[in-house]
Short mmCIF file of C-alpha atoms in Angstrom, two decimals:
data_model
loop_
_atom_site.label_atom_id
_atom_site.label_comp_id
_atom_site.label_asym_id
_atom_site.label_seq_id
_atom_site.Cartn_x
_atom_site.Cartn_y
_atom_site.Cartn_z
CA MET A 1 2.04 -27.13 -5.79
CA ARG A 2 -0.83 -24.77 -5.99
CA VAL A 3 -0.94 -22.87 -2.53
CA LEU A 4 -4.02 -19.94 -1.96
CA GLY A 5 -3.26 -17.38 0.50
CA ILE A 6 -5.93 -15.55 2.70
CA ASN A 7 -5.77 -12.64 5.12
CA ALA A 8 -9.22 -11.77 6.57
CA ILE A 9 -8.73 -11.03 10.31
CA PHE A 10 -8.04 -7.35 10.64
CA HIS A 11 -8.58 -5.49 7.35
CA ASP A 12 -7.39 -5.21 3.96
CA PRO A 13 -8.77 -8.72 3.54
CA ALA A 14 -6.78 -9.91 0.21
CA ALA A 15 -6.38 -13.46 -1.44
CA ALA A 16 -3.57 -14.31 -3.55
CA LEU A 17 -2.37 -17.73 -5.48
CA VAL A 18 1.10 -19.10 -5.94
CA VAL A 19 1.41 -22.05 -8.39
CA ASP A 20 4.50 -23.89 -8.65
CA GLY A 21 6.59 -21.35 -6.93
CA ARG A 22 5.12 -18.26 -9.24
CA VAL A 23 3.09 -15.50 -8.07
CA VAL A 24 0.36 -15.38 -10.58
CA ALA A 25 -2.73 -13.54 -8.88
CA ALA A 26 -3.45 -11.55 -5.91
CA ALA A 27 -6.37 -8.91 -5.13
CA GLU A 28 -7.73 -7.22 -2.49
CA GLU A 29 -11.62 -8.07 -1.47
CA GLU A 30 -12.00 -3.91 -1.28
CA ARG A 31 -11.93 -3.72 -5.51
CA PHE A 32 -14.49 -6.31 -5.39
CA SER A 33 -17.17 -5.32 -2.41
CA ARG A 34 -16.36 -1.35 -3.39
CA ARG A 35 -16.07 -1.03 0.47
CA LYS A 36 -12.59 0.75 1.43
CA HIS A 37 -10.24 -1.55 2.84
CA GLY A 38 -12.62 -4.37 2.84
CA LYS A 39 -14.10 -3.84 6.12
CA ARG A 40 -13.25 -2.18 9.47
CA PRO A 41 -10.77 -3.91 11.98
CA VAL A 42 -13.34 -4.79 14.62
CA PRO A 43 -13.67 -8.37 16.23
CA PHE A 44 -17.18 -8.44 15.20
CA SER A 45 -15.85 -8.63 11.35
CA ALA A 46 -13.26 -11.00 11.94
CA TRP A 47 -15.23 -13.81 10.26
CA GLU A 48 -15.36 -11.87 6.89
CA GLN A 49 -13.71 -14.00 4.64
CA PRO A 50 -12.06 -12.23 1.16
CA VAL A 51 -14.51 -14.73 -0.82
CA GLU A 52 -14.49 -12.52 -4.12
CA ALA A 53 -10.92 -12.16 -4.26
CA ALA A 54 -10.21 -15.68 -3.80
CA ARG A 55 -12.80 -16.73 -6.43
CA TRP A 56 -11.00 -14.86 -8.93
CA CYS A 57 -7.51 -15.78 -7.88
CA LEU A 58 -8.97 -19.34 -8.93
CA ARG A 59 -10.63 -17.93 -12.10
CA GLN A 60 -7.60 -16.29 -13.25
CA ALA A 61 -5.44 -19.41 -12.84
CA GLY A 62 -8.57 -21.71 -14.40
CA LEU A 63 -8.54 -23.55 -10.98
CA THR A 64 -11.37 -25.19 -9.11
CA PRO A 65 -11.47 -25.02 -5.20
CA ASP A 66 -10.41 -28.98 -5.07
CA GLN A 67 -7.33 -28.13 -7.03
CA ILE A 68 -5.54 -26.22 -4.42
CA ASP A 69 -3.26 -28.31 -2.31
CA LEU A 70 -2.54 -25.77 0.45
CA VAL A 71 -4.13 -22.83 1.70
CA GLY A 72 -2.04 -20.15 4.00
CA TYR A 73 -3.95 -18.15 6.66
CA SER A 74 -2.24 -15.09 8.09
CA TYR A 75 -3.01 -15.70 11.64
CA ASP A 76 -2.48 -18.02 13.81
CA PRO A 77 -4.86 -18.14 17.00
CA SER A 78 -2.84 -20.59 19.08
CA LEU A 79 -0.76 -17.79 19.64
CA VAL A 80 -3.03 -15.70 21.22
CA LEU A 81 -3.05 -13.96 24.77
CA PRO A 82 -5.74 -13.25 26.87
CA PRO A 83 -6.07 -9.51 26.49
CA GLU A 84 -5.35 -8.51 29.82
CA GLU A 85 -2.03 -10.24 29.23
CA MET A 86 -1.49 -8.04 26.22
CA GLY A 87 -2.51 -5.19 27.34
CA ILE A 88 -4.90 -4.75 24.91
CA ASP A 89 -8.34 -2.64 26.30
CA ASP A 90 -11.16 -4.65 24.10
CA THR A 91 -13.91 -6.85 25.69
CA TRP A 92 -14.52 -8.52 22.37
CA ASP A 93 -10.92 -9.41 21.37
CA HIS A 94 -11.90 -13.11 22.16
CA LEU A 95 -14.36 -13.21 18.84
CA ARG A 96 -11.28 -12.99 16.62
CA THR A 97 -9.57 -15.90 18.14
CA MET A 98 -12.75 -17.51 17.88
CA TYR A 99 -13.45 -16.75 14.21
CA ALA A 100 -9.93 -17.38 13.09
CA LYS A 101 -10.47 -20.95 14.79
CA GLU A 102 -13.03 -21.34 12.29
CA ALA A 103 -11.45 -19.92 9.34
CA PRO A 104 -11.06 -23.55 7.35
CA GLY A 105 -14.73 -24.17 8.01
CA PHE A 106 -15.84 -20.43 6.62
CA ILE A 107 -13.37 -20.93 3.56
CA ALA A 108 -13.72 -24.06 2.80
CA ASP A 109 -17.78 -23.22 2.77
CA ALA A 110 -17.16 -20.19 0.63
CA LEU A 111 -15.22 -22.39 -1.90
CA PRO A 112 -17.02 -25.62 -2.45
CA GLY A 113 -14.72 -28.40 -2.97
CA LEU A 114 -11.86 -27.32 -0.87
CA ASP A 115 -11.11 -29.52 1.82
CA ARG A 116 -10.76 -27.44 5.39
CA ASP A 117 -7.69 -29.76 6.23
CA LYS A 118 -5.70 -28.08 3.59
CA VAL A 119 -5.89 -24.81 5.97
CA ARG A 120 -2.49 -23.76 7.71
CA PHE A 121 -2.46 -21.12 9.99
CA VAL A 122 0.79 -18.88 9.42
CA PRO A 123 1.53 -16.18 12.14
CA HIS A 124 0.68 -12.99 11.23
CA HIS A 125 4.20 -11.15 11.23
CA VAL A 126 6.04 -14.25 9.63
CA ALA A 127 3.04 -14.02 6.77
CA HIS A 128 4.22 -10.42 6.50
CA ALA A 129 8.05 -11.14 6.62
CA ALA A 130 7.59 -13.84 3.87
CA SER A 131 5.77 -11.29 1.81
CA GLY A 132 8.84 -9.04 1.80
CA GLY A 133 11.61 -11.73 2.48
CA LEU A 134 10.36 -14.02 -0.06
CA ALA A 135 9.15 -11.95 -2.72
CA VAL A 136 12.33 -10.02 -3.30
CA SER A 137 14.18 -10.56 -6.60
CA THR A 138 17.31 -11.86 -4.87
CA ALA A 139 18.48 -15.24 -3.92
CA GLU A 140 21.20 -13.94 -1.22
CA PRO A 141 21.11 -13.51 2.63
CA ARG A 142 18.51 -10.46 3.29
CA SER A 143 17.35 -9.20 6.55
CA VAL A 144 13.54 -8.31 7.47
CA LEU A 145 12.26 -6.22 9.25
CA VAL A 146 8.17 -5.85 10.01
CA CYS A 147 6.42 -3.55 12.24
CA ASP A 148 2.59 -2.84 12.10
CA GLY A 149 -0.34 -2.27 14.37
CA ARG A 150 -0.59 -5.67 16.36
CA GLY A 151 -0.74 -9.53 15.26
CA GLU A 152 -1.55 -12.29 17.53
CA ARG A 153 0.13 -10.93 20.27
CA ALA A 154 3.13 -8.95 18.96
CA SER A 155 3.83 -6.06 16.88
CA HIS A 156 6.95 -6.24 15.52
CA LEU A 157 9.28 -8.78 13.95
CA SER A 158 13.13 -8.69 13.17
CA GLY A 159 14.32 -11.64 11.32
CA ARG A 160 16.66 -13.23 8.29
CA TYR A 161 16.20 -15.03 5.43
CA ASP A 162 18.39 -17.66 4.14
CA GLY A 163 17.26 -19.30 1.24
CA GLY A 164 13.24 -20.20 1.76
CA ARG A 165 13.82 -20.23 5.88
CA LEU A 166 13.37 -17.44 8.28
CA GLU A 167 15.18 -16.92 11.19
CA VAL A 168 13.35 -14.59 13.72
CA LEU A 169 15.63 -12.70 15.76
CA ALA A 170 13.64 -10.17 17.55
CA GLY A 171 9.69 -9.25 18.03
CA GLN A 172 7.83 -7.25 20.23
CA ARG A 173 5.44 -7.92 22.33
CA LEU A 174 1.94 -6.15 22.66
CA PRO A 175 0.90 -3.68 24.39
CA HIS A 176 3.94 -1.92 23.04
CA SER A 177 3.23 -0.68 18.96
CA LEU A 178 4.68 1.89 16.84
CA GLY A 179 1.45 1.37 14.78
CA LEU A 180 -1.02 1.34 17.36
CA MET A 181 0.78 4.47 18.47
CA TYR A 182 0.59 6.29 15.15
CA GLU A 183 -3.14 4.65 15.11
CA ASP A 184 -3.75 6.76 18.36
CA LEU A 185 -2.31 9.68 16.71
CA THR A 186 -4.43 9.56 13.57
CA SER A 187 -7.66 9.22 15.62
CA HIS A 188 -6.86 12.19 18.10
CA LEU A 189 -5.68 14.38 15.16
CA GLY A 190 -9.77 13.82 13.16
CA PHE A 191 -8.75 10.84 10.96
CA LEU A 192 -10.03 7.63 10.75
CA ARG A 193 -7.79 5.18 12.22
CA SER A 194 -6.35 2.26 10.71
CA SER A 195 -7.07 3.75 7.56
CA ASP A 196 -5.97 7.67 7.00
CA GLU A 197 -2.54 7.07 8.94
CA TYR A 198 -0.68 8.09 5.43
CA LYS A 199 -3.02 11.67 5.90
CA VAL A 200 -0.73 12.11 9.17
CA MET A 201 2.53 11.81 7.31
CA ALA A 202 1.60 14.56 4.81
CA LEU A 203 0.00 16.92 7.19
CA ALA A 204 3.91 16.53 9.24
CA SER A 205 5.69 18.13 6.47
CA TYR A 206 3.67 21.64 7.90
CA GLY A 207 5.02 21.49 10.99
CA LYS A 208 8.34 21.40 13.60
CA PRO A 209 9.10 18.22 15.67
CA ARG A 210 8.75 20.50 18.60
CA PHE A 211 7.36 17.83 20.63
CA LEU A 212 10.12 15.49 20.14
CA ASP A 213 12.03 15.17 23.40
CA ARG A 214 8.52 14.50 25.28
CA LEU A 215 8.62 11.50 22.49
CA ARG A 216 11.80 10.64 22.87
CA ALA A 217 11.17 9.81 26.74
CA ALA A 218 8.13 7.65 25.72
CA VAL A 219 9.12 5.52 22.60
CA ARG A 220 12.33 3.97 22.67
CA ALA A 221 14.43 1.39 21.78
CA THR A 222 15.67 -1.02 23.89
CA ASP A 223 19.20 -3.23 23.92
CA ASP A 224 17.28 -6.45 22.81
CA GLY A 225 15.90 -5.28 19.19
CA GLY A 226 12.33 -4.48 20.74
CA PHE A 227 11.20 -1.28 21.63
CA VAL A 228 8.80 0.75 24.31
CA THR A 229 5.77 2.96 23.56
CA GLU A 230 4.38 4.41 26.56
CA PRO A 231 1.22 5.95 26.90
CA ILE A 232 0.80 9.28 25.67
CA ASP A 233 -1.30 11.74 26.37
CA TRP A 234 -2.04 13.25 23.12
CA GLU A 235 -3.96 16.37 24.73
CA GLU A 236 -1.16 17.88 26.55
CA LEU A 237 0.23 18.28 23.12
CA ALA A 238 -2.61 19.50 20.87
CA PRO A 239 -6.24 19.61 21.33
CA ARG A 240 -8.09 16.49 19.80
CA ARG A 241 -9.25 17.80 16.41
CA ARG A 242 -13.08 16.86 15.20
CA ALA A 243 -13.43 15.58 11.76
CA ASP A 244 -14.77 18.86 10.39
CA GLU A 245 -12.14 20.76 12.14
CA ASP A 246 -9.32 22.57 10.20
CA TRP A 247 -6.23 21.46 11.34
CA THR A 248 -3.85 24.28 13.13
CA SER A 249 -0.22 24.72 13.57
CA ALA A 250 -0.18 22.84 16.89
CA HIS A 251 -2.07 19.39 14.95
CA ALA A 252 0.75 20.02 12.55
CA ASP A 253 3.55 20.00 14.89
CA LEU A 254 2.27 17.32 16.72
CA ALA A 255 2.27 14.77 13.53
CA ALA A 256 5.68 16.09 12.72
CA SER A 257 6.96 15.09 16.14
CA VAL A 258 5.49 11.69 16.00
CA GLN A 259 6.54 10.96 12.49
CA ARG A 260 10.08 11.67 13.23
CA ARG A 261 10.39 9.88 16.34
CA LEU A 262 9.10 6.84 14.29
CA GLU A 263 11.72 7.65 12.06
CA GLU A 264 14.11 7.32 14.87
CA VAL A 265 12.98 4.01 16.29
CA LEU A 266 12.92 2.19 12.74
CA LEU A 267 16.80 3.51 12.44
CA ASP A 268 17.22 2.01 15.80
CA LEU A 269 15.53 -1.15 15.04
CA ALA A 270 17.53 -1.49 11.67
CA ARG A 271 20.85 -0.72 13.23
CA TRP A 272 20.22 -3.58 15.85
CA LEU A 273 19.49 -5.92 13.00
CA HIS A 274 22.24 -5.48 10.67
CA GLU A 275 24.46 -5.25 13.58
CA ARG A 276 23.34 -9.25 14.06
CA THR A 277 23.27 -9.66 9.81
CA GLY A 278 25.73 -7.97 8.51
CA ASP A 279 23.02 -8.18 5.14
CA ARG A 280 23.36 -6.06 2.22
CA ILE A 281 19.80 -5.89 1.73
CA LEU A 282 16.53 -4.81 4.19
CA THR A 283 13.15 -6.49 3.43
CA MET A 284 10.41 -4.09 4.79
CA ALA A 285 6.43 -5.44 5.53
CA GLY A 286 3.68 -4.45 7.95
CA GLY A 287 1.85 -1.18 7.77
CA THR A 288 4.56 1.04 9.35
CA ALA A 289 6.17 0.02 5.88
CA LEU A 290 3.89 2.00 3.69
CA ASN A 291 5.07 4.90 5.57
CA CYS A 292 7.53 6.28 2.68
CA VAL A 293 8.97 8.99 4.33
CA ALA A 294 10.51 6.82 7.12
CA ASN A 295 11.43 4.15 4.28
CA THR A 296 13.52 7.13 2.83
CA VAL A 297 15.36 7.97 6.28
CA LEU A 298 16.15 4.03 6.36
CA HIS A 299 17.51 4.17 3.09
CA ARG A 300 19.43 7.12 3.21
CA GLU A 301 20.92 6.65 7.27
CA GLY A 302 20.65 3.31 7.62
CA PRO A 303 23.10 0.45 7.39
CA PHE A 304 21.72 -1.26 4.69
CA GLU A 305 22.48 -1.08 1.26
CA LYS A 306 19.35 -1.55 -0.29
CA VAL A 307 15.74 -1.30 1.39
CA TRP A 308 12.98 -3.22 -0.57
CA VAL A 309 9.78 -2.51 0.52
CA GLN A 310 6.77 -4.97 -0.10
CA PRO A 311 4.23 -2.67 -2.38
CA ALA A 312 1.81 -4.15 -0.38
CA ALA A 313 3.12 -3.87 2.78
CA GLY A 314 -0.19 -3.83 4.65
CA ASP A 315 -2.30 -6.63 5.90
CA ALA A 316 -3.67 -7.38 2.22
CA GLY A 317 0.14 -8.47 1.60
CA THR A 318 -0.30 -11.00 4.02
CA ALA A 319 -2.41 -12.87 1.94
CA LEU A 320 0.89 -13.37 -0.44
CA GLY A 321 3.07 -13.72 2.59
CA ALA A 322 1.26 -16.76 3.76
CA ALA A 323 0.96 -18.53 0.37
CA LEU A 324 4.69 -18.15 -0.19
CA HIS A 325 5.60 -19.44 3.69
CA VAL A 326 3.47 -22.35 3.12
CA ALA A 327 5.02 -23.24 -0.50
CA ALA A 328 8.57 -22.56 0.98
CA THR A 329 7.85 -24.55 3.96
CA GLU A 330 6.57 -27.61 1.49
CA GLY A 331 10.41 -27.06 -0.08
CA GLU A 332 8.81 -24.79 -3.25
CA PRO A 333 11.45 -23.33 -5.29
CA LEU A 334 9.82 -19.79 -5.16
CA GLU A 335 10.24 -16.86 -8.34
CA PRO A 336 10.35 -13.17 -7.06
CA MET A 337 7.09 -11.77 -7.41
CA PRO A 338 6.80 -10.18 -11.08
CA GLY A 339 5.33 -6.69 -9.98
CA ALA A 340 2.59 -5.09 -8.20
CA ASP A 341 0.07 -5.70 -11.28
CA LEU A 342 -1.41 -8.93 -10.10
CA GLY A 343 -4.94 -7.89 -10.25
CA ARG A 344 -7.81 -7.97 -12.79
CA GLY A 345 -7.07 -7.24 -16.41
CA PHE A 346 -9.88 -7.34 -19.40
CA THR A 347 -9.10 -7.65 -22.81
CA ASP A 348 -9.69 -5.70 -25.62
CA GLU A 349 -12.86 -7.35 -26.99
CA GLU A 350 -14.58 -7.19 -23.45
CA ILE A 351 -13.62 -3.34 -23.15
CA GLU A 352 -15.18 -2.62 -26.07
CA ARG A 353 -18.58 -4.77 -25.59
CA ALA A 354 -18.80 -2.75 -22.15
CA LEU A 355 -18.45 0.71 -24.00
CA ARG A 356 -21.18 -0.39 -26.37
CA THR A 357 -23.33 -1.43 -23.81
CA ALA A 358 -23.00 1.58 -21.96
CA ARG A 359 -23.76 3.65 -25.25
CA LEU A 360 -20.61 5.67 -24.80
CA PRO A 361 -19.06 7.00 -28.22
CA TYR A 362 -15.69 6.01 -28.18
CA GLU A 363 -12.60 6.07 -30.45
CA ARG A 364 -9.93 3.85 -30.99
CA PRO A 365 -6.84 6.02 -31.59
CA ALA A 366 -3.93 4.67 -34.21
CA ASP A 367 -1.44 6.39 -31.41
CA LEU A 368 -2.94 6.25 -27.97
CA ALA A 369 -0.02 7.90 -26.20
CA ASP A 370 0.26 10.77 -28.71
CA THR A 371 -3.77 11.07 -28.12
CA VAL A 372 -3.92 11.01 -24.50
CA ALA A 373 -0.22 13.05 -24.13
CA GLU A 374 -2.53 16.07 -26.37
CA VAL A 375 -5.38 15.86 -23.68
CA LEU A 376 -2.99 16.10 -21.35
CA ALA A 377 -0.51 18.86 -22.67
CA GLY A 378 -3.91 20.88 -23.18
CA ASP A 379 -4.14 20.85 -19.67
CA GLY A 380 -6.75 18.17 -19.13
CA ILE A 381 -7.63 15.43 -16.94
CA VAL A 382 -7.48 11.79 -17.77
CA ALA A 383 -8.23 8.44 -16.20
CA TRP A 384 -5.84 5.67 -17.10
CA PHE A 385 -7.19 2.12 -16.76
CA GLN A 386 -4.64 -0.27 -18.48
CA GLY A 387 -3.78 -3.54 -17.68
CA ARG A 388 -3.86 -5.71 -14.82
CA ALA A 389 -4.85 -3.57 -11.45
CA GLU A 390 -2.21 -3.16 -8.90
CA TYR A 391 -2.26 -4.99 -5.62
CA GLY A 392 -1.73 -2.73 -2.92
CA PRO A 393 -2.56 1.02 -2.16
CA ARG A 394 -0.73 2.76 -4.76
CA ALA A 395 -1.60 3.39 -8.61
CA LEU A 396 1.19 2.76 -10.49
CA GLY A 397 0.09 3.42 -14.01
CA HIS A 398 -2.53 0.75 -14.12
CA ARG A 399 -5.69 2.56 -12.50
CA SER A 400 -4.38 5.97 -12.16
CA LEU A 401 -5.57 9.57 -12.92
CA LEU A 402 -3.14 11.97 -14.43
CA ALA A 403 -2.57 15.62 -15.13
CA HIS A 404 -0.17 18.17 -16.32
CA PRO A 405 2.99 18.56 -13.42
CA GLY A 406 3.88 22.04 -14.94
CA ARG A 407 0.44 23.51 -13.54
CA LYS A 408 0.65 24.18 -9.73
CA ALA A 409 -3.30 24.52 -9.71
CA ASN A 410 -3.42 20.97 -10.47
CA LEU A 411 -2.51 20.10 -7.06
CA GLU A 412 -5.98 21.74 -5.90
CA ARG A 413 -7.83 20.89 -8.80
CA LEU A 414 -7.24 17.03 -8.21
CA ASN A 415 -7.87 17.40 -4.78
CA ASP A 416 -11.30 18.76 -5.59
CA VAL A 417 -11.98 15.90 -8.19
CA LYS A 418 -11.20 13.30 -5.87
CA GLY A 419 -12.60 15.16 -2.83
CA ARG A 420 -9.88 14.90 -0.31
CA GLU A 421 -7.78 17.85 1.97
CA GLN A 422 -5.70 20.44 0.23
CA PHE A 423 -2.81 19.62 2.11
CA ARG A 424 -2.21 16.31 0.54
CA PRO A 425 -0.15 15.76 -2.06
CA VAL A 426 0.26 14.20 -5.54
CA ALA A 427 3.11 11.99 -7.00
CA PRO A 428 4.98 12.11 -9.89
CA MET A 429 5.46 9.30 -12.05
CA VAL A 430 8.72 9.70 -14.71
CA LEU A 431 10.68 7.99 -16.95
CA LEU A 432 13.77 6.05 -15.32
CA GLU A 433 16.62 7.48 -17.11
CA ARG A 434 15.21 10.64 -16.49
CA ALA A 435 14.94 10.24 -12.90
CA PRO A 436 18.51 11.08 -11.66
CA GLU A 437 18.37 14.54 -12.63
CA ILE A 438 15.23 15.60 -11.35
CA PHE A 439 14.70 13.66 -8.36
CA ALA A 440 17.91 12.91 -5.88
CA ARG A 441 18.57 11.41 -2.07
CA GLY A 442 16.15 8.44 -2.78
CA PRO A 443 16.65 5.26 -3.70
CA LEU A 444 16.34 4.67 -7.72
CA PRO A 445 14.79 2.71 -9.55
CA SER A 446 11.85 3.16 -7.57
CA PRO A 447 8.75 1.60 -9.23
CA TYR A 448 6.40 1.42 -6.46
CA MET A 449 6.12 4.92 -4.89
CA LEU A 450 6.86 3.74 -1.67
CA PHE A 451 9.93 6.61 -1.29
CA VAL A 452 10.07 10.21 -1.45
CA HIS A 453 12.93 12.22 -3.03
CA ASP A 454 14.19 15.85 -2.92
CA VAL A 455 13.10 17.41 -5.83
CA ALA A 456 16.04 19.38 -7.73
CA PRO A 457 15.97 22.86 -7.24
CA GLN A 458 16.10 23.66 -10.87
CA TRP A 459 13.27 21.41 -11.85
CA GLN A 460 10.69 22.52 -8.58
CA ASP A 461 9.07 25.64 -10.63
CA ARG A 462 9.06 23.24 -14.10
CA ILE A 463 6.67 20.85 -11.80
CA PRO A 464 5.20 22.52 -9.32
CA ALA A 465 2.05 20.23 -8.85
CA VAL A 466 4.42 17.21 -7.76
CA VAL A 467 6.62 19.01 -5.09
CA HIS A 468 5.40 18.79 -1.63
CA VAL A 469 5.62 21.71 0.75
CA ASP A 470 8.98 20.56 2.05
CA GLY A 471 10.25 20.28 -1.49
CA THR A 472 9.99 16.27 -2.00
CA ALA A 473 8.16 13.97 -4.00
CA ARG A 474 6.96 10.88 -3.61
CA VAL A 475 8.52 9.17 -7.21
CA GLN A 476 7.54 6.19 -9.07
CA THR A 477 10.05 5.47 -11.84
CA VAL A 478 8.82 4.15 -15.38
CA ASP A 479 11.23 1.48 -16.79
CA PRO A 480 9.89 0.97 -20.55
CA GLU A 481 10.54 -2.46 -20.58
CA ARG A 482 8.73 -3.25 -17.84
CA GLU A 483 5.56 -0.82 -18.90
CA PRO A 484 6.05 0.04 -22.27
CA ARG A 485 2.24 1.62 -22.74
CA VAL A 486 2.74 4.21 -19.57
CA ALA A 487 6.62 4.63 -20.68
CA ALA A 488 5.35 5.54 -24.74
CA LEU A 489 3.02 8.21 -22.75
CA LEU A 490 5.65 9.98 -20.85
CA THR A 491 7.61 10.01 -24.02
CA ALA A 492 4.56 11.53 -25.98
CA PHE A 493 4.09 14.08 -23.50
CA GLU A 494 8.05 15.11 -23.20
CA ARG A 495 7.54 15.70 -26.65
CA ARG A 496 4.99 18.27 -26.55
CA THR A 497 6.12 20.02 -23.29
CA GLY A 498 9.76 19.13 -22.71
CA LEU A 499 8.91 17.31 -19.11
CA PRO A 500 9.25 13.80 -18.68
CA VAL A 501 7.17 13.98 -15.61
CA LEU A 502 3.31 12.85 -15.18
CA VAL A 503 0.98 13.70 -12.26
CA ASN A 504 -0.21 10.32 -10.92
CA THR A 505 -2.40 9.78 -8.53
CA SER A 506 -4.92 7.01 -7.61
CA LEU A 507 -7.93 7.03 -10.11
CA ASN A 508 -10.40 6.69 -7.11
CA THR A 509 -12.65 9.39 -5.22
CA ALA A 510 -12.51 10.11 -1.43
CA GLY A 511 -13.67 6.93 0.79
CA ARG A 512 -14.04 4.96 -2.15
CA PRO A 513 -11.43 1.96 -3.30
CA ILE A 514 -9.29 2.16 -6.28
CA VAL A 515 -11.28 1.35 -9.39
CA ASP A 516 -10.96 -2.13 -10.37
CA ASP A 517 -13.35 -3.15 -13.37
CA ILE A 518 -14.97 -1.87 -15.99
CA LYS A 519 -17.58 -0.55 -14.41
CA ASP A 520 -15.92 0.90 -11.49
CA VAL A 521 -13.85 3.54 -13.92
CA LEU A 522 -17.20 4.36 -16.09
CA GLU A 523 -19.03 5.36 -12.73
CA CYS A 524 -16.24 7.20 -11.87
CA PHE A 525 -15.71 8.90 -15.71
CA GLY A 526 -19.39 9.79 -15.29
CA ALA A 527 -19.44 11.17 -11.72
CA THR A 528 -16.18 13.05 -11.98
CA PRO A 529 -14.87 16.03 -14.23
CA ILE A 530 -12.19 13.94 -16.01
CA ASP A 531 -11.56 15.47 -19.41
CA LEU A 532 -10.73 11.93 -20.92
CA LEU A 533 -10.83 8.05 -20.24
CA ALA A 534 -8.33 6.04 -21.71
CA ILE A 535 -9.35 2.58 -21.37
CA GLY A 536 -7.21 -0.50 -22.86
CA PRO A 537 -6.80 0.94 -26.75
CA PHE A 538 -9.90 3.04 -26.62
CA VAL A 539 -10.69 6.44 -25.64
CA VAL A 540 -13.91 8.30 -24.16
CA ARG A 541 -13.81 12.26 -24.61
CA ARG A 542 -16.29 14.28 -22.14
CA ARG A 543 -19.00 15.19 -24.06
CA PRO A 544 -19.22 19.46 -24.36
#
């Protein structure tokens, strides 16, 4: 069975393809359109479909639209209530419902040959749940926790998978929403809501949670598996910040307070869920699951032995979840998600042809890893473009910007290259076998960079570029069997420096999606002070 998944209604439009129970392709529309998050999450944009991502998924599998058996669309307009019943202050919200009802026609028009009657509406939070619970590599029963801004009428789902069937145990109706609360704070602190929430998480490390008592009164779990989020007067706690203003300790303290309260409520939800399931494994999805600090608290203090987070936990992941849910509903046996590298890739011949067309001097070294390691050891910045692009917001060694972790100044240097705020941390990638001696109090392996770990005291001065202000790092572990080229680079770098760690941040500049195709990376390389581009087996050096 061939099932196409589509996410389009809010933000991060994406497409995914499941063939005979196996995930063969998944990509976000932003990587093709070059618009960050694909579009803004306003009702007027809900008609837009991830057309280029869907077309690419079909090409990747060698399929035409008429060969698709079913389409899962990650929103069910029949579940939507009037805005006033949901407490949503948006007079145009009805447009989402109208456009969602017409989505089968929009998709069929974009993919000529596809029968619109093959489109199945999948509830938004069910799609999130499936992206975690049906993608994890285990057959044992597993709990699932979904939290985000909103779906049709809710903002949360707690449930359990046993095989391919979801049992919903709790859900929280709007207007109560942990995700919308965090979005409101993001806007109040001068960042772009539904986009920059990760900046608030980073800023929180610079503050103290001195407003926590106020927040505990307004935001709290309930005994039915849900929670309450009462309106908060942010202005009483810290002044609204303009985007061009510097942040103050009050802003950092407010961020720290909300971050801590989010962690506490998520812990309460996880404990309630575990009391009812007794499962060993918790799978998580929804935009809130991209909060790696909160994920780590659930791992350290929660009742589950293992926490697995969908690497595309945001709305993009619901395209995959919708496809998996439809396939499971049809009785299709499912294989676990093979990894996050589900996007576009290019042959050596395609890369070389593009380099020749661009008239760039390039070379094909006998040992790519050693050549790149030499540049990194000499404190050069490297653009690393290898294999298939990642699905989700994290660069995981396929579309990455790399640097020496032993130079503290490289944090500021990389933030300048990318054009982003200096309080933002960069992450380490590390060989899996070396991770336990360097990083503690977090789950290992950690291949998707979705948890934070304490950096061992004896290593903090050795890799200062990747140590956040609170002594933690958002780690990506590298398994040589899964990522042999990245592992070879780390090994070559350690031979030269004694450090089995590299700085890894996404290969993009502020406000732009991660580079995806060859043209994107060549433009980025030409416009930024990157010293070396490693693209496939080739390297391009910065001209003197």
